[in-house]
């Protein structure tokens, strides 16, 4: 599990591919973020869950509004997206010529579905994940 935080957004890259109850999984994930990472989560949140058969799940936790009086209250609006296309973005070309790589604005992009498991594991820490609305510009 990889966690990336910013001011009003937390992105979690989870290798878990299938979850029976997404609501319970998100609740456990929030408790884990509070306990292990010390992230204070309260208020209203939009949760976007992007599922991909190779990556697992990419979970965006986007803060919409605070609740001033209750610091332990969390309201979640969860949306799931199945079969999401995911690309890796990187700026250093290190593949052989056999790979189908797209180039845009001095960055390289590759569809993760074309990668072997070994290449995927190699790149996961060094590349950025591109998904959702950002993919349309690359395609």
Short mmCIF file of C-alpha atoms in Angstrom, two decimals:
data_model
loop_
_atom_site.label_atom_id
_atom_site.label_comp_id
_atom_site.label_asym_id
_atom_site.label_seq_id
_atom_site.Cartn_x
_atom_site.Cartn_y
_atom_site.Cartn_z
CA UNK A 1 0.00 0.00 0.00
CA UNK A 2 1.34 3.39 -1.05
CA UNK A 3 -0.13 6.59 0.44
CA UNK A 4 0.29 10.04 -1.13
CA UNK A 5 -1.14 13.06 0.70
CA UNK A 6 -1.74 16.69 -0.19
CA UNK A 7 -3.81 19.47 1.40
CA UNK A 8 -7.32 18.21 0.63
CA UNK A 9 -6.63 14.88 -1.06
CA UNK A 10 -5.24 11.50 -0.04
CA UNK A 11 -4.49 8.88 -2.69
CA UNK A 12 -3.98 5.24 -1.71
CA UNK A 13 -2.59 2.69 -4.12
CA UNK A 14 -3.68 -0.73 -2.89
CA UNK A 15 -2.75 -4.03 -4.51
CA UNK A 16 -5.99 -5.58 -3.25
CA UNK A 17 -7.93 -6.49 -6.39
CA UNK A 18 -11.33 -7.61 -5.13
CA UNK A 19 -13.25 -6.52 -2.05
CA UNK A 20 -16.67 -7.89 -1.15
CA UNK A 21 -17.92 -4.85 0.78
CA UNK A 22 -16.28 -1.61 -0.34
CA UNK A 23 -17.89 0.40 2.50
CA UNK A 24 -16.30 -1.79 5.19
CA UNK A 25 -12.96 -1.73 3.39
CA UNK A 26 -12.94 2.09 3.21
CA UNK A 27 -13.84 2.35 6.92
CA UNK A 28 -10.97 0.04 7.86
CA UNK A 29 -8.67 2.01 5.60
CA UNK A 30 -9.61 5.30 7.29
CA UNK A 31 -8.99 3.81 10.75
CA UNK A 32 -5.61 2.56 9.52
CA UNK A 33 -4.71 6.00 8.14
CA UNK A 34 -5.62 7.58 11.48
CA UNK A 35 -3.71 5.04 13.56
CA UNK A 36 -0.57 4.32 11.49
CA UNK A 37 -0.08 7.61 9.63
CA UNK A 38 -1.59 10.07 12.12
CA UNK A 39 -3.84 11.60 9.48
CA UNK A 40 -6.77 13.43 11.06
CA UNK A 41 -9.85 12.63 8.99
CA UNK A 42 -13.16 14.29 9.87
CA UNK A 43 -15.87 16.05 7.90
CA UNK A 44 -17.38 15.35 4.49
CA UNK A 45 -15.39 13.34 1.95
CA UNK A 46 -15.82 12.16 -1.63
CA UNK A 47 -14.24 8.71 -2.08
CA UNK A 48 -13.40 7.58 -5.63
CA UNK A 49 -12.36 3.94 -6.02
CA UNK A 50 -10.74 3.06 -9.35
CA UNK A 51 -10.42 -0.69 -9.94
CA UNK A 52 -7.97 -2.29 -12.36
CA UNK A 53 -7.26 -6.00 -12.70
CA UNK A 54 -3.47 -5.47 -12.76
CA UNK A 55 -2.98 -2.63 -10.26
CA UNK A 56 -5.68 -3.38 -7.74
CA UNK A 57 -7.43 -0.29 -6.44
CA UNK A 58 -6.59 3.39 -6.47
CA UNK A 59 -8.58 5.15 -3.77
CA UNK A 60 -8.92 8.94 -3.74
CA UNK A 61 -10.14 10.54 -0.51
CA UNK A 62 -11.10 14.14 -1.32
CA UNK A 63 -12.14 16.50 1.45
CA UNK A 64 -15.26 18.48 0.58
CA UNK A 65 -16.12 20.29 3.82
CA UNK A 66 -15.31 20.46 7.55
CA UNK A 67 -17.61 20.02 10.49
CA UNK A 68 -16.63 22.53 13.14
CA UNK A 69 -18.29 20.95 16.16
CA UNK A 70 -17.64 17.23 15.68
CA UNK A 71 -14.02 16.21 15.22
CA UNK A 72 -14.83 12.50 15.14
CA UNK A 73 -17.65 12.60 12.57
CA UNK A 74 -16.93 11.38 9.02
CA UNK A 75 -19.45 11.40 6.18
CA UNK A 76 -18.41 9.49 3.05
CA UNK A 77 -19.82 9.54 -0.47
CA UNK A 78 -18.28 6.53 -2.26
CA UNK A 79 -18.15 6.05 -6.05
CA UNK A 80 -16.55 3.01 -7.68
CA UNK A 81 -15.23 2.76 -11.22
CA UNK A 82 -14.58 -0.74 -12.61
CA UNK A 83 -12.05 -1.59 -15.33
CA UNK A 84 -10.24 1.74 -15.17
CA UNK A 85 -7.38 2.31 -17.60
CA UNK A 86 -4.13 3.07 -15.81
CA UNK A 87 -0.88 4.32 -17.28
CA UNK A 88 2.56 4.83 -15.78
CA UNK A 89 4.16 8.23 -16.38
CA UNK A 90 7.94 8.62 -16.27
CA UNK A 91 10.54 11.00 -17.65
CA UNK A 92 13.49 8.64 -18.10
CA UNK A 93 13.30 6.16 -20.97
CA UNK A 94 14.67 2.80 -19.81
CA UNK A 95 12.71 0.26 -21.87
CA UNK A 96 13.77 -1.51 -25.01
CA UNK A 97 12.12 -0.59 -28.32
CA UNK A 98 9.57 -3.40 -28.13
CA UNK A 99 7.30 -1.56 -25.69
CA UNK A 100 4.38 0.56 -26.87
CA UNK A 101 5.23 3.90 -25.28
CA UNK A 102 3.42 7.19 -25.84
CA UNK A 103 5.28 10.50 -25.59
CA UNK A 104 3.73 13.81 -24.57
CA UNK A 105 5.31 16.96 -23.11
CA UNK A 106 8.73 15.34 -22.54
CA UNK A 107 7.15 12.50 -20.54
CA UNK A 108 6.74 8.85 -21.43
CA UNK A 109 3.52 6.93 -20.82
CA UNK A 110 2.88 3.21 -20.90
CA UNK A 111 -0.31 1.23 -20.39
CA UNK A 112 0.17 -1.10 -17.43
CA UNK A 113 -1.82 -3.81 -19.15
CA UNK A 114 1.08 -4.24 -21.60
CA UNK A 115 3.65 -4.79 -18.84
CA UNK A 116 4.81 -8.07 -17.39
CA UNK A 117 4.42 -8.53 -13.65
CA UNK A 118 8.20 -8.10 -13.20
CA UNK A 119 8.20 -4.78 -15.11
CA UNK A 120 5.14 -3.61 -13.20
CA UNK A 121 6.84 -4.23 -9.83
CA UNK A 122 10.01 -2.54 -11.05
CA UNK A 123 8.18 0.61 -12.14
CA UNK A 124 5.59 0.99 -9.41
CA UNK A 125 7.84 2.93 -7.03
CA UNK A 126 9.50 5.13 -9.64
CA UNK A 127 6.56 6.16 -11.81
CA UNK A 128 3.43 8.20 -11.36
CA UNK A 129 0.03 6.64 -11.90
CA UNK A 130 -2.15 8.31 -14.53
CA UNK A 131 -5.86 7.39 -14.52
CA UNK A 132 -9.36 8.80 -14.81
CA UNK A 133 -9.69 12.05 -16.79
CA UNK A 134 -5.94 12.47 -17.38
CA UNK A 135 -5.89 9.38 -19.63
CA UNK A 136 -7.95 11.00 -22.40
CA UNK A 137 -5.12 13.42 -23.22
CA UNK A 138 -2.64 10.57 -23.57
CA UNK A 139 -4.80 8.31 -25.72
#
